[in-house]
């Protein structure tokens, strides 16, 4: 498949990021074969000394060498290498050798030298940075030594470092890319369980999910508050951060649905974020219809919209679609971070839960830092979330805390 084929051009590291079962192991095994094999079984290939590096020796042997998609399974009989267990190496008929190395022992890469390497599941290594550094010093044979990295992405420094290197090329594929070789029941089950979650985006879509430094929300924190369903809610609102222009280059129009249970004193209320109905490239009439559809679908009591950019136009457009819609205009008097911080505090207090399917919203949340938003474009989904939770939780609490003046 395209994501399993080596890219053209002058590169040192080929990073294959994919979901579980996307065919990463087969790609790595075939690449090693392409490096060591010549036109005929005894002809020399491009590489003669190869490093096979996994988290442990056992994982290299059982997955990269003897696995269903490993080197031995991919090799025809006349080119199949011999496994020398005592020396932990593969030897090809043409004399090429691949030695096995564990990322748990980075010092084991000090001394040997190679002209090619295959690195598997680097993102989960406990000593990933040390092992990667030692491998770079060992890749010093031949005219242009190369390394193939196959991994499910995780938010670790060494992987981000490799991604940013100018000599790195990247291919990517979700689990579904290899659906023909996977059990249909497996795909149906994991998608039902993890679709729309950040874990699903990482493990199934092969997307690197980064938490910005100083982020108000973290991946681990959001994963911990994911709920399968919300209880009966006392109030539901839709937060709207309107886009004032349409077209393909327009910002997204953030539309987020949230509700709360108003049981006990206001400081004990809890909120559930129910849906992200954000639209992109929509005209004002289109995003107004999308917001009202969200209200109807979830039985919302009110539409809360920021009007700093659109002004009076926002309310007029909404009422052209539905003249009777319960609409509240809000003005942002403070910056995005200042508005988001009290909402982030609700999450820290354990008073907000998320239903599944909010992965893109949560990506934006993990890029909202104490100094601003560190993503592309504007955090329109986060803005809509903030307005919704402010209406449900922050504003009632502020009224409750306000001093009461007794009449004389």
Short mmCIF file of N, CA and C in Angstrom, two decimals, residues 228-350:
data_model
loop_
_atom_site.label_atom_id
_atom_site.label_comp_id
_atom_site.label_asym_id
_atom_site.label_seq_id
_atom_site.Cartn_x
_atom_site.Cartn_y
_atom_site.Cartn_z
N UNK A 228 -19.60 7.39 29.20
CA UNK A 228 -20.36 6.72 28.14
C UNK A 228 -21.70 7.41 27.90
N UNK A 229 -22.27 8.00 28.92
CA UNK A 229 -23.58 8.65 28.79
C UNK A 229 -23.73 9.68 29.89
N UNK A 230 -24.60 10.63 29.65
CA UNK A 230 -24.89 11.65 30.66
C UNK A 230 -26.17 11.29 31.40
N UNK A 231 -26.29 11.69 32.66
CA UNK A 231 -27.54 11.46 33.39
C UNK A 231 -28.62 12.43 32.90
N UNK A 232 -29.78 12.36 33.51
CA UNK A 232 -30.82 13.35 33.19
C UNK A 232 -30.34 14.72 33.64
N UNK A 233 -30.36 15.67 32.71
CA UNK A 233 -29.81 17.00 32.97
C UNK A 233 -30.92 18.01 33.21
N UNK A 234 -30.64 18.99 34.06
CA UNK A 234 -31.63 20.01 34.39
C UNK A 234 -31.64 21.16 33.40
N UNK A 235 -30.51 21.37 32.75
CA UNK A 235 -30.43 22.48 31.80
C UNK A 235 -29.40 22.16 30.73
N UNK A 236 -29.68 22.53 29.48
CA UNK A 236 -28.77 22.31 28.35
C UNK A 236 -28.69 23.60 27.54
N UNK A 237 -27.49 23.98 27.16
CA UNK A 237 -27.30 25.16 26.31
C UNK A 237 -26.37 24.81 25.15
N UNK A 238 -26.42 25.67 24.14
CA UNK A 238 -25.50 25.57 23.01
C UNK A 238 -24.63 26.81 23.00
N UNK A 239 -23.32 26.63 23.03
CA UNK A 239 -22.38 27.73 22.91
C UNK A 239 -22.01 27.94 21.46
N UNK A 240 -21.99 29.19 21.02
CA UNK A 240 -21.74 29.52 19.61
C UNK A 240 -20.65 30.57 19.52
N UNK A 241 -19.58 30.24 18.81
CA UNK A 241 -18.54 31.22 18.49
C UNK A 241 -18.60 31.44 16.98
N UNK A 242 -19.34 32.44 16.51
CA UNK A 242 -19.66 32.55 15.08
C UNK A 242 -18.47 32.97 14.24
N UNK A 243 -18.46 32.47 13.00
CA UNK A 243 -17.52 32.93 11.99
C UNK A 243 -18.21 34.03 11.21
N UNK A 244 -17.57 35.19 11.10
CA UNK A 244 -18.23 36.33 10.46
C UNK A 244 -18.09 36.30 8.95
N UNK A 245 -17.25 35.40 8.41
CA UNK A 245 -17.13 35.25 6.96
C UNK A 245 -17.24 33.78 6.61
N UNK A 246 -17.68 33.48 5.42
CA UNK A 246 -17.79 32.10 4.96
C UNK A 246 -16.70 31.77 3.97
N UNK A 247 -16.84 30.61 3.33
CA UNK A 247 -15.85 30.20 2.34
C UNK A 247 -14.86 29.22 2.91
N UNK A 248 -14.06 28.63 2.01
CA UNK A 248 -13.13 27.58 2.40
C UNK A 248 -12.05 28.02 3.35
N UNK A 249 -11.66 29.31 3.33
CA UNK A 249 -10.58 29.78 4.19
C UNK A 249 -11.08 30.41 5.48
N UNK A 250 -12.39 30.39 5.69
CA UNK A 250 -12.95 31.00 6.89
C UNK A 250 -12.60 30.16 8.12
N UNK A 251 -12.61 30.83 9.28
CA UNK A 251 -12.44 30.10 10.53
C UNK A 251 -13.63 29.18 10.73
N UNK A 252 -13.45 28.22 11.62
CA UNK A 252 -14.58 27.37 11.99
C UNK A 252 -15.58 28.20 12.79
N UNK A 253 -16.82 27.78 12.73
CA UNK A 253 -17.84 28.35 13.61
C UNK A 253 -18.05 27.35 14.72
N UNK A 254 -17.55 27.67 15.91
CA UNK A 254 -17.63 26.74 17.03
C UNK A 254 -19.06 26.59 17.54
N UNK A 255 -19.53 25.35 17.62
CA UNK A 255 -20.87 25.05 18.15
C UNK A 255 -20.72 23.87 19.11
N UNK A 256 -20.89 24.09 20.40
CA UNK A 256 -20.70 23.06 21.41
C UNK A 256 -21.92 22.98 22.30
N UNK A 257 -22.38 21.76 22.56
CA UNK A 257 -23.57 21.52 23.39
C UNK A 257 -23.12 21.00 24.75
N UNK A 258 -23.66 21.60 25.82
CA UNK A 258 -23.32 21.17 27.17
C UNK A 258 -24.55 21.28 28.06
N UNK A 259 -24.57 20.47 29.10
CA UNK A 259 -25.68 20.52 30.05
C UNK A 259 -25.19 20.33 31.47
N UNK A 260 -26.06 20.58 32.44
CA UNK A 260 -25.64 20.43 33.83
C UNK A 260 -26.78 19.90 34.69
N UNK A 261 -26.37 19.31 35.80
CA UNK A 261 -27.30 18.89 36.85
C UNK A 261 -27.23 19.92 37.97
N UNK A 262 -28.35 20.52 38.28
CA UNK A 262 -28.40 21.62 39.24
C UNK A 262 -28.92 21.09 40.57
N UNK A 263 -28.16 20.15 41.16
CA UNK A 263 -28.58 19.53 42.42
C UNK A 263 -27.75 20.08 43.57
N UNK A 264 -28.41 20.50 44.64
CA UNK A 264 -27.69 21.03 45.78
C UNK A 264 -27.20 22.44 45.54
N UNK A 265 -26.30 22.93 46.37
CA UNK A 265 -25.76 24.28 46.19
C UNK A 265 -24.99 24.38 44.88
N UNK A 266 -24.87 25.59 44.36
CA UNK A 266 -24.29 25.79 43.04
C UNK A 266 -22.87 25.26 42.95
N UNK A 267 -22.14 25.27 44.03
CA UNK A 267 -20.76 24.79 44.01
C UNK A 267 -20.68 23.28 43.83
N UNK A 268 -21.82 22.58 43.91
CA UNK A 268 -21.85 21.13 43.71
C UNK A 268 -22.42 20.74 42.35
N UNK A 269 -22.81 21.70 41.53
CA UNK A 269 -23.36 21.37 40.22
C UNK A 269 -22.29 20.70 39.37
N UNK A 270 -22.74 19.83 38.46
CA UNK A 270 -21.83 19.15 37.54
C UNK A 270 -22.30 19.34 36.11
N UNK A 271 -21.34 19.38 35.17
CA UNK A 271 -21.66 19.61 33.76
C UNK A 271 -21.17 18.44 32.91
N UNK A 272 -21.86 18.23 31.80
CA UNK A 272 -21.48 17.24 30.80
C UNK A 272 -21.42 17.92 29.44
N UNK A 273 -20.29 17.76 28.74
CA UNK A 273 -20.19 18.27 27.37
C UNK A 273 -20.70 17.17 26.46
N UNK A 274 -21.77 17.46 25.73
CA UNK A 274 -22.52 16.43 25.02
C UNK A 274 -22.12 16.26 23.56
N UNK A 275 -21.78 17.36 22.88
CA UNK A 275 -21.52 17.26 21.44
C UNK A 275 -20.75 18.46 20.94
N UNK A 276 -20.00 18.24 19.87
CA UNK A 276 -19.31 19.30 19.14
C UNK A 276 -19.91 19.30 17.74
N UNK A 277 -20.69 20.32 17.43
CA UNK A 277 -21.39 20.42 16.14
C UNK A 277 -20.78 21.50 15.26
N UNK A 278 -19.51 21.80 15.48
CA UNK A 278 -18.79 22.86 14.76
C UNK A 278 -18.86 22.65 13.25
N UNK A 279 -18.97 23.77 12.51
CA UNK A 279 -18.98 23.73 11.05
C UNK A 279 -17.88 24.67 10.54
N UNK A 280 -17.36 24.35 9.35
CA UNK A 280 -16.32 25.18 8.73
C UNK A 280 -16.80 25.66 7.36
N UNK A 281 -16.38 26.87 7.01
CA UNK A 281 -16.67 27.40 5.69
C UNK A 281 -18.14 27.69 5.46
N UNK A 282 -18.89 27.82 6.54
CA UNK A 282 -20.33 28.03 6.40
C UNK A 282 -20.65 29.53 6.34
N UNK A 283 -21.69 29.86 5.60
CA UNK A 283 -22.20 31.23 5.58
C UNK A 283 -22.91 31.50 6.90
N UNK A 284 -23.18 32.77 7.23
CA UNK A 284 -23.91 33.05 8.47
C UNK A 284 -25.23 32.31 8.58
N UNK A 285 -25.98 32.23 7.50
CA UNK A 285 -27.26 31.50 7.56
C UNK A 285 -27.02 30.02 7.82
N UNK A 286 -25.95 29.45 7.26
CA UNK A 286 -25.67 28.03 7.44
C UNK A 286 -25.26 27.72 8.87
N UNK A 287 -24.37 28.56 9.47
CA UNK A 287 -23.99 28.24 10.85
C UNK A 287 -25.13 28.52 11.83
N UNK A 288 -25.99 29.48 11.49
CA UNK A 288 -27.15 29.71 12.35
C UNK A 288 -28.08 28.49 12.33
N UNK A 289 -28.30 27.93 11.13
CA UNK A 289 -29.14 26.73 11.04
C UNK A 289 -28.49 25.55 11.78
N UNK A 290 -27.16 25.43 11.68
CA UNK A 290 -26.47 24.34 12.37
C UNK A 290 -26.61 24.47 13.88
N UNK A 291 -26.51 25.69 14.40
CA UNK A 291 -26.65 25.91 15.84
C UNK A 291 -28.07 25.59 16.32
N UNK A 292 -29.06 25.98 15.52
CA UNK A 292 -30.45 25.72 15.92
C UNK A 292 -30.77 24.24 15.81
N UNK A 293 -30.19 23.54 14.81
CA UNK A 293 -30.36 22.09 14.74
C UNK A 293 -29.81 21.41 15.98
N UNK A 294 -28.65 21.90 16.46
CA UNK A 294 -28.06 21.33 17.68
C UNK A 294 -28.98 21.56 18.87
N UNK A 295 -29.59 22.74 18.95
CA UNK A 295 -30.52 23.02 20.04
C UNK A 295 -31.70 22.06 20.00
N UNK A 296 -32.26 21.86 18.80
CA UNK A 296 -33.42 20.98 18.67
C UNK A 296 -33.05 19.54 18.98
N UNK A 297 -31.88 19.10 18.51
CA UNK A 297 -31.48 17.70 18.71
C UNK A 297 -31.31 17.36 20.18
N UNK A 298 -30.75 18.32 20.95
CA UNK A 298 -30.42 18.04 22.35
C UNK A 298 -31.39 18.69 23.32
N UNK A 299 -32.41 19.34 22.80
CA UNK A 299 -33.40 19.96 23.69
C UNK A 299 -32.82 21.09 24.52
N UNK A 300 -32.00 21.94 23.90
CA UNK A 300 -31.32 23.01 24.63
C UNK A 300 -32.29 24.13 25.01
N UNK A 301 -32.01 24.79 26.14
CA UNK A 301 -32.84 25.87 26.64
C UNK A 301 -32.46 27.22 26.04
N UNK A 302 -31.17 27.35 25.64
CA UNK A 302 -30.72 28.68 25.21
C UNK A 302 -29.52 28.54 24.28
N UNK A 303 -29.42 29.48 23.35
CA UNK A 303 -28.25 29.62 22.48
C UNK A 303 -27.45 30.81 22.97
N UNK A 304 -26.19 30.56 23.37
CA UNK A 304 -25.32 31.61 23.90
C UNK A 304 -24.24 31.90 22.87
N UNK A 305 -24.20 33.13 22.35
CA UNK A 305 -23.29 33.44 21.24
C UNK A 305 -22.45 34.67 21.55
N UNK A 306 -21.17 34.56 21.22
CA UNK A 306 -20.28 35.72 21.31
C UNK A 306 -20.58 36.66 20.15
N UNK A 307 -20.66 37.97 20.45
CA UNK A 307 -21.01 38.94 19.41
C UNK A 307 -19.94 40.01 19.23
N UNK A 308 -18.73 39.75 19.73
CA UNK A 308 -17.67 40.75 19.57
C UNK A 308 -17.38 41.06 18.11
N UNK A 309 -17.33 40.03 17.26
CA UNK A 309 -16.98 40.23 15.86
C UNK A 309 -18.20 40.58 15.02
N UNK A 310 -19.26 39.83 15.18
CA UNK A 310 -20.44 40.04 14.33
C UNK A 310 -21.40 41.08 14.83
N UNK A 311 -21.29 41.46 16.09
CA UNK A 311 -22.17 42.46 16.65
C UNK A 311 -23.63 42.07 16.55
N UNK A 312 -24.46 43.05 16.25
CA UNK A 312 -25.90 42.84 16.18
C UNK A 312 -26.27 41.82 15.10
N UNK A 313 -25.39 41.69 14.09
CA UNK A 313 -25.67 40.77 12.98
C UNK A 313 -25.88 39.35 13.45
N UNK A 314 -25.16 38.90 14.49
CA UNK A 314 -25.25 37.52 14.95
C UNK A 314 -26.67 37.20 15.38
N UNK A 315 -27.24 38.03 16.24
CA UNK A 315 -28.61 37.80 16.68
C UNK A 315 -29.61 37.90 15.55
N UNK A 316 -29.40 38.85 14.64
CA UNK A 316 -30.33 39.01 13.51
C UNK A 316 -30.33 37.79 12.62
N UNK A 317 -29.15 37.24 12.35
CA UNK A 317 -29.06 36.06 11.49
C UNK A 317 -29.76 34.88 12.16
N UNK A 318 -29.51 34.70 13.46
CA UNK A 318 -30.14 33.58 14.17
C UNK A 318 -31.65 33.71 14.13
N UNK A 319 -32.17 34.89 14.35
CA UNK A 319 -33.62 35.08 14.40
C UNK A 319 -34.26 35.05 13.01
N UNK A 320 -33.49 35.25 11.97
CA UNK A 320 -34.02 35.04 10.63
C UNK A 320 -34.33 33.57 10.40
N UNK A 321 -33.54 32.69 11.03
CA UNK A 321 -33.78 31.25 10.91
C UNK A 321 -34.92 30.83 11.84
N UNK A 322 -34.90 31.34 13.07
CA UNK A 322 -35.94 31.01 14.04
C UNK A 322 -36.22 32.24 14.90
N UNK A 323 -37.30 32.96 14.62
CA UNK A 323 -37.57 34.21 15.35
C UNK A 323 -37.78 34.01 16.83
N UNK A 324 -38.12 32.79 17.25
CA UNK A 324 -38.45 32.56 18.66
C UNK A 324 -37.34 31.89 19.44
N UNK A 325 -36.16 31.75 18.85
CA UNK A 325 -35.08 31.03 19.52
C UNK A 325 -34.67 31.78 20.79
N UNK A 326 -34.52 31.08 21.92
CA UNK A 326 -34.00 31.74 23.14
C UNK A 326 -32.52 32.07 22.93
N UNK A 327 -32.21 33.32 22.73
CA UNK A 327 -30.87 33.75 22.31
C UNK A 327 -30.29 34.70 23.35
N UNK A 328 -29.02 34.47 23.68
CA UNK A 328 -28.32 35.37 24.59
C UNK A 328 -27.01 35.79 23.95
N UNK A 329 -26.81 37.08 23.81
CA UNK A 329 -25.56 37.61 23.26
C UNK A 329 -24.60 37.89 24.41
N UNK A 330 -23.34 37.48 24.24
CA UNK A 330 -22.32 37.73 25.25
C UNK A 330 -21.16 38.46 24.61
N UNK A 331 -20.56 39.37 25.36
CA UNK A 331 -19.42 40.16 24.88
C UNK A 331 -18.17 39.73 25.64
N UNK A 332 -17.09 39.50 24.92
CA UNK A 332 -15.82 39.13 25.54
C UNK A 332 -15.08 40.39 25.94
N UNK A 333 -14.99 40.62 27.24
CA UNK A 333 -14.27 41.80 27.73
C UNK A 333 -12.83 41.45 28.10
N UNK A 334 -12.54 40.13 28.16
CA UNK A 334 -11.18 39.69 28.50
C UNK A 334 -10.66 38.78 27.39
N UNK A 335 -9.36 38.48 27.41
CA UNK A 335 -8.76 37.63 26.41
C UNK A 335 -9.20 36.18 26.54
N UNK A 336 -8.87 35.39 25.53
CA UNK A 336 -9.30 33.99 25.50
C UNK A 336 -8.79 33.20 26.70
N UNK A 337 -7.54 33.42 27.08
CA UNK A 337 -6.98 32.67 28.20
C UNK A 337 -7.69 33.02 29.50
N UNK A 338 -7.91 34.31 29.72
CA UNK A 338 -8.58 34.74 30.95
C UNK A 338 -9.99 34.17 31.03
N UNK A 339 -10.66 34.06 29.88
CA UNK A 339 -12.00 33.48 29.89
C UNK A 339 -11.96 31.97 30.13
N UNK A 340 -10.92 31.33 29.59
CA UNK A 340 -10.85 29.86 29.67
C UNK A 340 -10.40 29.37 31.04
N UNK A 341 -9.61 30.15 31.77
CA UNK A 341 -9.04 29.67 33.03
C UNK A 341 -10.09 29.26 34.07
N UNK A 342 -11.18 30.04 34.29
CA UNK A 342 -12.18 29.59 35.26
C UNK A 342 -12.86 28.28 34.83
N UNK A 343 -13.02 28.09 33.53
CA UNK A 343 -13.61 26.85 33.03
C UNK A 343 -12.64 25.70 33.25
N UNK A 344 -11.35 25.93 32.99
CA UNK A 344 -10.35 24.88 33.25
C UNK A 344 -10.35 24.50 34.73
N UNK A 345 -10.61 25.46 35.60
CA UNK A 345 -10.66 25.16 37.04
C UNK A 345 -11.81 24.21 37.37
N UNK A 346 -12.91 24.32 36.64
CA UNK A 346 -14.02 23.38 36.85
C UNK A 346 -13.57 21.95 36.55
N UNK A 347 -12.77 21.79 35.50
CA UNK A 347 -12.26 20.47 35.15
C UNK A 347 -11.33 19.96 36.26
N UNK A 348 -10.48 20.82 36.78
CA UNK A 348 -9.57 20.42 37.86
C UNK A 348 -10.34 19.97 39.10
N UNK A 349 -11.51 20.57 39.32
CA UNK A 349 -12.34 20.20 40.47
C UNK A 349 -13.15 18.93 40.21
N UNK A 350 -13.05 18.35 39.01
CA UNK A 350 -13.78 17.15 38.69
C UNK A 350 -15.26 17.38 38.47
#
